[in-house]
Short mmCIF file of C-alpha atoms and ligand atoms in Angstrom, two decimals:
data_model
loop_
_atom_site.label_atom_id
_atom_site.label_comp_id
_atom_site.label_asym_id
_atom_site.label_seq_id
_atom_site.Cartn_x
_atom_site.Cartn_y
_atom_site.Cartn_z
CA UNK A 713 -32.11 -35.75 -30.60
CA UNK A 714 -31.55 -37.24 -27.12
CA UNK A 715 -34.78 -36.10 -25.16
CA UNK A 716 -35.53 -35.75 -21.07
CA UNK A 717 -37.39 -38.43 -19.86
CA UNK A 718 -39.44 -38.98 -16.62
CA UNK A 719 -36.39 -40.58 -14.94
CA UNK A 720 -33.45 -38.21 -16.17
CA UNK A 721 -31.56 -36.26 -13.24
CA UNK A 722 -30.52 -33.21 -12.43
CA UNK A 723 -27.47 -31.34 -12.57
CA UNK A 724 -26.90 -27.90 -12.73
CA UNK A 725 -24.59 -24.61 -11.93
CA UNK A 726 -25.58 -21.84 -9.74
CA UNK A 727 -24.07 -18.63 -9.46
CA UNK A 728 -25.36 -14.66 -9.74
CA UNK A 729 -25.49 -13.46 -12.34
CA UNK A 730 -25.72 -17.03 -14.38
CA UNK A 731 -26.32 -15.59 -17.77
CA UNK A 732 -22.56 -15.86 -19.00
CA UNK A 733 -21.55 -18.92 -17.88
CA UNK A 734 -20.67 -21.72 -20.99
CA UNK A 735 -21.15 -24.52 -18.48
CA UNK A 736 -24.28 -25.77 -19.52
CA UNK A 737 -23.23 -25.53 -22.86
CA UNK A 738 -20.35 -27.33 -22.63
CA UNK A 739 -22.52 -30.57 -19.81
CA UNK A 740 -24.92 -30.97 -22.24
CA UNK A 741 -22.86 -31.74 -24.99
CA UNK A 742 -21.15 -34.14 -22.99
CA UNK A 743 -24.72 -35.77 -21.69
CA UNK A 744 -25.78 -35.36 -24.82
CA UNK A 745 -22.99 -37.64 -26.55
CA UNK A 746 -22.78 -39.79 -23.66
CA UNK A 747 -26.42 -40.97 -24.25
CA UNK A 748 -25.98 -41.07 -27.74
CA UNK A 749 -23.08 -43.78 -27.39
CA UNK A 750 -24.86 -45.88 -25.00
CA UNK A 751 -28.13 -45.55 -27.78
CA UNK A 752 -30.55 -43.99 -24.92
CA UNK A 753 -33.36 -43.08 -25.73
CA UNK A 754 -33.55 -40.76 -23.02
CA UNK A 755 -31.24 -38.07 -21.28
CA UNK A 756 -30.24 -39.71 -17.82
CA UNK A 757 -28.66 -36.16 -16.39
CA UNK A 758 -29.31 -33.02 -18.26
CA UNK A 759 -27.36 -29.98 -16.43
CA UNK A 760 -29.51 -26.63 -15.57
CA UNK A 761 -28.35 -22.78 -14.91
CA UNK A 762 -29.61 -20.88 -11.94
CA UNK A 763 -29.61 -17.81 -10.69
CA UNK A 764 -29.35 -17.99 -7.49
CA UNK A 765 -28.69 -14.42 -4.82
CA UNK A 766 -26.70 -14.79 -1.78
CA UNK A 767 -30.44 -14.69 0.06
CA UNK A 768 -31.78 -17.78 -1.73
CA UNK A 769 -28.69 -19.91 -1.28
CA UNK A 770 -29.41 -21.93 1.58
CA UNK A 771 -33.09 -22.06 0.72
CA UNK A 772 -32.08 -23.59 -3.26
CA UNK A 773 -29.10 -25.79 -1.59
CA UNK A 774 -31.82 -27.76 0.78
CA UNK A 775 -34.38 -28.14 -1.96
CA UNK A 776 -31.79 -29.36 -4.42
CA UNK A 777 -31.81 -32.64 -2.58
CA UNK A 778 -35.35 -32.95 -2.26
CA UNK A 779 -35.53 -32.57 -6.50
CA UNK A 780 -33.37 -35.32 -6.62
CA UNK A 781 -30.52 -33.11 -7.79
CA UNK A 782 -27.18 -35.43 -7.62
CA UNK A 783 -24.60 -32.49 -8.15
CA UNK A 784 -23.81 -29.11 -9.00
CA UNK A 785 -21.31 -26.76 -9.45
CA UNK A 786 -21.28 -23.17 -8.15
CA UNK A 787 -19.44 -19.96 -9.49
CA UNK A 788 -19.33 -16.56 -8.22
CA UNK A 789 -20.12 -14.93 -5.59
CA UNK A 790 -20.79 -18.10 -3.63
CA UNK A 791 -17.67 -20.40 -3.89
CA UNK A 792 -17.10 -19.73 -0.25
CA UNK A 793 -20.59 -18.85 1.05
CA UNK A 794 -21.43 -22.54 0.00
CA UNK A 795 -18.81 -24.46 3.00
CA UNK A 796 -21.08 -23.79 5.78
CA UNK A 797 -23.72 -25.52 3.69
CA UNK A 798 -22.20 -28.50 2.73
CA UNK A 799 -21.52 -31.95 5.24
CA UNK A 800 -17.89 -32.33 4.35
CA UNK A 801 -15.18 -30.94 2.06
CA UNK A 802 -12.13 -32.24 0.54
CA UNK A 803 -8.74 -31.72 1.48
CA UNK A 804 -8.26 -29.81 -1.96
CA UNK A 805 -11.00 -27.42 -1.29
CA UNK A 806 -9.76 -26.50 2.38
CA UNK A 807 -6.41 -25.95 0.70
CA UNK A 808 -8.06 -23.50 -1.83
CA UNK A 809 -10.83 -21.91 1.21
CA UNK A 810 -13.37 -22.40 -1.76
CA UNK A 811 -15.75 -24.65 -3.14
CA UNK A 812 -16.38 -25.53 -7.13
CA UNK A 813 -18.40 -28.36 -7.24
CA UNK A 814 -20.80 -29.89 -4.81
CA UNK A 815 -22.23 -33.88 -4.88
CA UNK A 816 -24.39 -35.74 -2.83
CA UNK A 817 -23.83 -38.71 -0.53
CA UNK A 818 -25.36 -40.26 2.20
CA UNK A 819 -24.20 -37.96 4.69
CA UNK A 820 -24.99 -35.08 3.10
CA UNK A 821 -23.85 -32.00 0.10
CA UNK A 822 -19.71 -32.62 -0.16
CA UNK A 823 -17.69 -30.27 -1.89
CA UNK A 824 -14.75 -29.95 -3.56
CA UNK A 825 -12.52 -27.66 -5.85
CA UNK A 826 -11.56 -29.21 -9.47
CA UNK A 827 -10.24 -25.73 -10.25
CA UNK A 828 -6.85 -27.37 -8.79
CA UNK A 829 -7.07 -30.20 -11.22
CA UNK A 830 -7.98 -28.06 -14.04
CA UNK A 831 -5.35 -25.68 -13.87
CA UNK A 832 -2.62 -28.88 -13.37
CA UNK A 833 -3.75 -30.89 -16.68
CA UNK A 834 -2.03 -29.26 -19.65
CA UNK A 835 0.97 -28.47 -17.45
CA UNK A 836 1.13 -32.09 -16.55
CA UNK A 837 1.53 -32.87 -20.16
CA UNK A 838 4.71 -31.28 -20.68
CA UNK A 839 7.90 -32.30 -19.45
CA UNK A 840 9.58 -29.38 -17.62
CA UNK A 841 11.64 -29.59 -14.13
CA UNK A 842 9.13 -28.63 -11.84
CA UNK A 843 11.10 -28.37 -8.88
CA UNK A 844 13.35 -25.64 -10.49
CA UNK A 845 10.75 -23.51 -11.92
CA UNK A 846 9.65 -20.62 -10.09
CA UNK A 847 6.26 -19.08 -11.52
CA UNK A 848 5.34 -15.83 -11.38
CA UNK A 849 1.45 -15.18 -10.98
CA UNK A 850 -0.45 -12.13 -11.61
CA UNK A 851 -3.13 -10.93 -9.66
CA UNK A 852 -3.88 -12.44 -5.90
CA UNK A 853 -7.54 -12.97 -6.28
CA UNK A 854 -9.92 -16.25 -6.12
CA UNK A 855 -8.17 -18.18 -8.57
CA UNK A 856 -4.74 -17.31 -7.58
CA UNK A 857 -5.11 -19.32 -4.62
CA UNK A 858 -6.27 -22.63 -6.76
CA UNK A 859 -2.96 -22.10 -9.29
CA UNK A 860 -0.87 -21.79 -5.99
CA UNK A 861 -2.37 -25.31 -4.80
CA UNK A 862 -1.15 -26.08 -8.38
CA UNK A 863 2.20 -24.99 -8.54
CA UNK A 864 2.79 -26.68 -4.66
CA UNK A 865 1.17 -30.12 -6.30
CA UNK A 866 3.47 -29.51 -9.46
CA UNK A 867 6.71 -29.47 -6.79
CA UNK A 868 7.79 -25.50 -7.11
CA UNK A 869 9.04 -24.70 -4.06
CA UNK A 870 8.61 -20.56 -4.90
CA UNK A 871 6.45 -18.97 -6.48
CA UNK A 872 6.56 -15.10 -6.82
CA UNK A 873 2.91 -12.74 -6.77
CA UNK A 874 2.29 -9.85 -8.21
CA UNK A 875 -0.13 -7.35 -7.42
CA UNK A 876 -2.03 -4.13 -7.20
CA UNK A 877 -2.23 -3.69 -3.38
CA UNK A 878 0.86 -4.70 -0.65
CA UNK A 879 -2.61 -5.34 1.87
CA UNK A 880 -4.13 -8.17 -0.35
CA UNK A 881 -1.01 -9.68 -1.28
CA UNK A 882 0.14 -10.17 2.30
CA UNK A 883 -3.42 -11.50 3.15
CA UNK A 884 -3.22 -14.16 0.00
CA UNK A 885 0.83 -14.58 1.53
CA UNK A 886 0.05 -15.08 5.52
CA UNK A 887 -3.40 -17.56 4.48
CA UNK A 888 -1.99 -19.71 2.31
CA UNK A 889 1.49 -19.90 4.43
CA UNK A 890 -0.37 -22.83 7.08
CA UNK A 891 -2.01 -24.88 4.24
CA UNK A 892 0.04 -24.79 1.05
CA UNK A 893 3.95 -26.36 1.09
CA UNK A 894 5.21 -23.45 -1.46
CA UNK A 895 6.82 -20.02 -0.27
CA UNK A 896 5.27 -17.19 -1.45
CA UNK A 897 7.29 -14.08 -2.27
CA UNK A 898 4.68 -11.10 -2.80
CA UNK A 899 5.64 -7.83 -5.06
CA UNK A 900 3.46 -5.05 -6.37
CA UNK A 901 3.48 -4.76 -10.75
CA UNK A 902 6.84 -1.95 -10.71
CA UNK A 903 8.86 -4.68 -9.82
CA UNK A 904 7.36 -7.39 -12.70
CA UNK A 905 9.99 -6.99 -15.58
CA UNK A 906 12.96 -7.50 -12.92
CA UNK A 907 11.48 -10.71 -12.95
CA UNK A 908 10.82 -11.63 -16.21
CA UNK A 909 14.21 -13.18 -17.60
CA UNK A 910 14.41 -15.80 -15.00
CA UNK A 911 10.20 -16.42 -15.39
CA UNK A 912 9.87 -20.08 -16.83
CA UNK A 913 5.95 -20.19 -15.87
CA UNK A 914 4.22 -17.15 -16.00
CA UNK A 915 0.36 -17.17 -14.95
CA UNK A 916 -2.14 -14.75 -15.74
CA UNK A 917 -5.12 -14.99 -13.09
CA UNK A 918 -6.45 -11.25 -13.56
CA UNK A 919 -9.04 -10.18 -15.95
CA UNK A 920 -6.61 -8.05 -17.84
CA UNK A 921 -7.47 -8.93 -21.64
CA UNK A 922 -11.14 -10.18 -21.32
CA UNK A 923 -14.13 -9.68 -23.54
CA UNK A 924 -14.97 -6.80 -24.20
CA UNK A 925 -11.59 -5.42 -23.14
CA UNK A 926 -9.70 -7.85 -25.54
CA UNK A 927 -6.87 -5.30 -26.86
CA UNK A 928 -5.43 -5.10 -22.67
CA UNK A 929 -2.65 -6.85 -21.82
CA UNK A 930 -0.87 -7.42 -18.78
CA UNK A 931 2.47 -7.39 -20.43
CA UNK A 932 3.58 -5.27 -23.30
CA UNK A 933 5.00 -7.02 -26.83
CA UNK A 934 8.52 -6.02 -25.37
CA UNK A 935 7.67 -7.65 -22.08
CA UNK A 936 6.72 -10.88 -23.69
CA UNK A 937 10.32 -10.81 -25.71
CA UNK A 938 11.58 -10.85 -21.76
CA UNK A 939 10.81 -14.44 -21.13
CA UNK A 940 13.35 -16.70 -21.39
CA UNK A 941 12.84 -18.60 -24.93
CA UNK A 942 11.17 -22.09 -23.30
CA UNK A 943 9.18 -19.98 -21.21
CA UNK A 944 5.13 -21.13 -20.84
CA UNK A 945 2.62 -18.29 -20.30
CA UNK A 946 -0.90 -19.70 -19.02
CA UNK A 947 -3.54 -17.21 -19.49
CA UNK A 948 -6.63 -18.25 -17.63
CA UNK A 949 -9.36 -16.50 -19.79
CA UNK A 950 -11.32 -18.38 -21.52
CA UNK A 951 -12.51 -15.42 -23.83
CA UNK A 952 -10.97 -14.50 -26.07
CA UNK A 953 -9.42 -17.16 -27.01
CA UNK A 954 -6.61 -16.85 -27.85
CA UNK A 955 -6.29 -13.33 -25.37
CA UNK A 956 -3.85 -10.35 -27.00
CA UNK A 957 -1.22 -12.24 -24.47
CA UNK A 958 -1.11 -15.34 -25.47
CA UNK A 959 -1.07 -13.92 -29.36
CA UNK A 960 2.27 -12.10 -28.35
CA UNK A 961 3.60 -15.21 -26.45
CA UNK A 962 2.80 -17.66 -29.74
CA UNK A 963 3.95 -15.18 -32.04
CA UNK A 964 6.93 -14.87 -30.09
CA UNK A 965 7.55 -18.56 -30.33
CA UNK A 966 7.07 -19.18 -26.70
CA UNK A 967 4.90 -21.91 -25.36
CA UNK A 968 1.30 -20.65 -25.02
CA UNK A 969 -1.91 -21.84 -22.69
CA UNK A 970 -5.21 -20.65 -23.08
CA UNK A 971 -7.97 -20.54 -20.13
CA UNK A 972 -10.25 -23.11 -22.32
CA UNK A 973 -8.08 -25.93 -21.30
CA UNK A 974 -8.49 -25.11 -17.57
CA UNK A 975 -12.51 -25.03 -18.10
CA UNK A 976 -12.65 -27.91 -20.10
CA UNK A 977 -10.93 -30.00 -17.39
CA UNK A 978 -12.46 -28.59 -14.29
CA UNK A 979 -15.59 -29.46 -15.78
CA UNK A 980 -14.85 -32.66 -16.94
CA UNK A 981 -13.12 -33.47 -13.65
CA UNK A 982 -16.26 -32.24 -11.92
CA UNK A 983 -18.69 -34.67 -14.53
CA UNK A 984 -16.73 -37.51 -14.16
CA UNK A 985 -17.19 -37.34 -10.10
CA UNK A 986 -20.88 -36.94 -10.79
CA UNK A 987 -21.71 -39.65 -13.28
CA UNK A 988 -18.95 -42.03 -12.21
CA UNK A 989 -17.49 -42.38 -15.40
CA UNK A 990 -14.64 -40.71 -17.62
CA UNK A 991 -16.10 -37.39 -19.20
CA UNK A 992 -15.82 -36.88 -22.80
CA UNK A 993 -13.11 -34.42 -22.92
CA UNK A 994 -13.20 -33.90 -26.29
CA UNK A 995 -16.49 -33.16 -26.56
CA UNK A 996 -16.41 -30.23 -24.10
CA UNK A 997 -13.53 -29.02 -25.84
CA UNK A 998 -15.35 -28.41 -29.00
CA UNK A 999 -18.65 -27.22 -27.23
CA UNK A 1000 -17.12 -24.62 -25.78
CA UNK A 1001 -14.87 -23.61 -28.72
CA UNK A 1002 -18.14 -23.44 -30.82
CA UNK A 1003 -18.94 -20.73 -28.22
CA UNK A 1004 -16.24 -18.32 -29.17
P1 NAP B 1196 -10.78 -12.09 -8.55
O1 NAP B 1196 -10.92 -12.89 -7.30
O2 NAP B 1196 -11.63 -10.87 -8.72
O3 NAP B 1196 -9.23 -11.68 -8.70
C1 NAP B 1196 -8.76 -10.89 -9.76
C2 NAP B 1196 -7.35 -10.39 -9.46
O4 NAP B 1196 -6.95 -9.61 -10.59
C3 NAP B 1196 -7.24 -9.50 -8.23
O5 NAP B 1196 -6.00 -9.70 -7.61
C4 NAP B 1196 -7.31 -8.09 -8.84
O6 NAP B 1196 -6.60 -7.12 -8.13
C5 NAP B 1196 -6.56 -8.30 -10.15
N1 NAP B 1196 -6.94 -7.30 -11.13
C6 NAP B 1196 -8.19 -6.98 -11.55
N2 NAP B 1196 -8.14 -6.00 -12.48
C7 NAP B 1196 -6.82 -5.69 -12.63
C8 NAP B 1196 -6.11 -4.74 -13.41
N3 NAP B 1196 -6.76 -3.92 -14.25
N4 NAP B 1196 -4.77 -4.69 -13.31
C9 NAP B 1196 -4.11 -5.51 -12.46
N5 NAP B 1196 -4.73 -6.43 -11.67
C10 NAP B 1196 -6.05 -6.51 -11.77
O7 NAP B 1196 -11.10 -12.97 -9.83
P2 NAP B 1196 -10.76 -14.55 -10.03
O8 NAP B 1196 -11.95 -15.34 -9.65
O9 NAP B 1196 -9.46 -14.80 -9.39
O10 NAP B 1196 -10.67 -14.64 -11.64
C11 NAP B 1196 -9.64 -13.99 -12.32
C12 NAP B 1196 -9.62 -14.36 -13.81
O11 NAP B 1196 -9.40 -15.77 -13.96
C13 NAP B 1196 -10.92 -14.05 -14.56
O12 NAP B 1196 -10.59 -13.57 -15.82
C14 NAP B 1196 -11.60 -15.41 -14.66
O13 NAP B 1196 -12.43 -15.51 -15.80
C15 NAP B 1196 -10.38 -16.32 -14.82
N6 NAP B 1196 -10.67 -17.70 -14.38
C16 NAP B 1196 -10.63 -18.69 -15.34
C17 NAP B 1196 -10.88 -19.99 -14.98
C18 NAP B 1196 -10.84 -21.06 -16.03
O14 NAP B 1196 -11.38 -22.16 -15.80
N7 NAP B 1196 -10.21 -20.82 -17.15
C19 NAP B 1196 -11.18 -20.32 -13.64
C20 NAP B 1196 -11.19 -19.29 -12.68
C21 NAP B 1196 -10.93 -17.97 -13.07
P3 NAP B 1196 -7.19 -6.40 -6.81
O15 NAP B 1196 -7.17 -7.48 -5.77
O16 NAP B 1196 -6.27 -5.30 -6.57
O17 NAP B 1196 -8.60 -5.98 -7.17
#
């Protein structure tokens, strides 16, 4: 067993509540290994979770670089409560208005958003015409906004919205119409099935379906059947895995994505930044499937 040393570094994720989160988990597998190839003796980063309220953030952000800390990531509630802390952020987090993962430089805490990547890397794997696929998106929340930056990186000029109140999804509509090259047609969940036939990509970014309320489902068996035959569905949840969703959309012989691939490569995008090296993919693939 790899051991921490004297020298090794920190890295960690803070959020409140922390408890849940498979980060760790799936960082220190990936230290783990990485020290293990290169026959260390010794750790060099091992990654920490911290509970950290709203109160404490600025207090924990400041001492972080004091403790040597060289990067973290941060979860909810403070994705956005963590810009006015931070030196500079990237042109991908502005897009998003939030902030995933934080390093340090000589000027200061930068932050970014690998959410954008994360979402983007199985997608990018399959060959589909982008620029004539329209996705639909459930839910306008947090991560909404990072699969829009997506789906305008991806080339989709449209992509339609659905959700529960016409007030949010005009707010999501008129903040992301100045920063994100993709037009944004908003609808609330009556009008969903009228566009199901001619939905190629359909994303799931609400918590419809997720442990403990695994038998929900944002779309009904006979919903599912609605999708053109090619037709992806992306569920972001990570848990279950796969969710009741993406068990109709396999069954139905549709192509199906599960959140896991989305965490694995946010995270690896977000290690790789921090130790300046590839992350082992793999090997936070199967930590966090152990999880499950
Ligand atoms: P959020 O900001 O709270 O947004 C959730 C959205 O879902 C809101 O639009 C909300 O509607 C809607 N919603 C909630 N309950 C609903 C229901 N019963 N019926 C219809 N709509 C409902 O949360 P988030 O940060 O965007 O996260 C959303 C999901 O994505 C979570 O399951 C999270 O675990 C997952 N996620 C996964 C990854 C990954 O790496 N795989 C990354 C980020 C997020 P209202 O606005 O009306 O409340």
């Amino acid at each position: 067993m790899v051991q921490i040393s004297g020298a090794t570094k920190l890295l960690g994720v803070m959020g409140y509540p922390i408890e849940h989160s498979l980060s760790p988990v799936m960082h220190n597998a990936a230290l783990s290994a990485l020290a293990t190839q290169q026959a260390q003796a010794f750790l060099e980063y091992v990654y920490i979770p911290w509970p950290v309220t709203a109160e404490a953030l600025p207090t924990v952000v400041s001492g972080l670089k004091d403790l040597g800390c060289l990067g973290f990531n941060i979860t909810i509630p403070h994705k956005q409560a963590i810009i006015p802390l931070l030196a500079e952020t990237t042109a991908i987090a502005q897009t998003v208005g939030a902030v995933n993962t934080v390093w340090l430089t000589d000027a200061g805490w930068v932050g970014t958003n690998t959410d954008v990547q994360g979402f983007l890397s199985p997608l990018q794997s399959l060959n589909r015409d982008w620029p004539h696929i329209t996705p639909c998106i459930l839910g306008c929340g947090g991560a909404a906004r990072a699969v829009l930056a997506g789906c305008a990186q991806l080339g989709c000029p449209h992509a339609h919205v659905i959700g529960r109140q016409n007030a949010k999804l005009e707010q999501l509509r008129k903040s992301c119409a100045n920063t994100l090259s993709i037009e944004i047609h908003t609808h609330l969940w009556q009008k969903l099935s009228h566009f199901l036939p001619q939905t190629d990509l359909l994303i799931n970014t609400t918590p419809v379906g997720m442990s403990p309320h695994t038998q929900a489902s944002p779309l009904s068996v006979a919903e599912v059947h609605l999708l053109p035959a090619d037709a992806i569905v992306y569920d972001l949840i990570y848990n279950p895995n796969p969710t009741l969703l993406l068990q109709a959309t396999a069954a139905s012989g549709r192509t199906a994505i599960t959140g896991v691939e989305m965490l694995v490569q946010q995270g690896a995008a977000a290690l790789s930044l921090w130790i300046n090296q590839p992350a082992p993919v793999e090997v936070m693939r199967q930590a966090l499937l152990a999880c499950f």
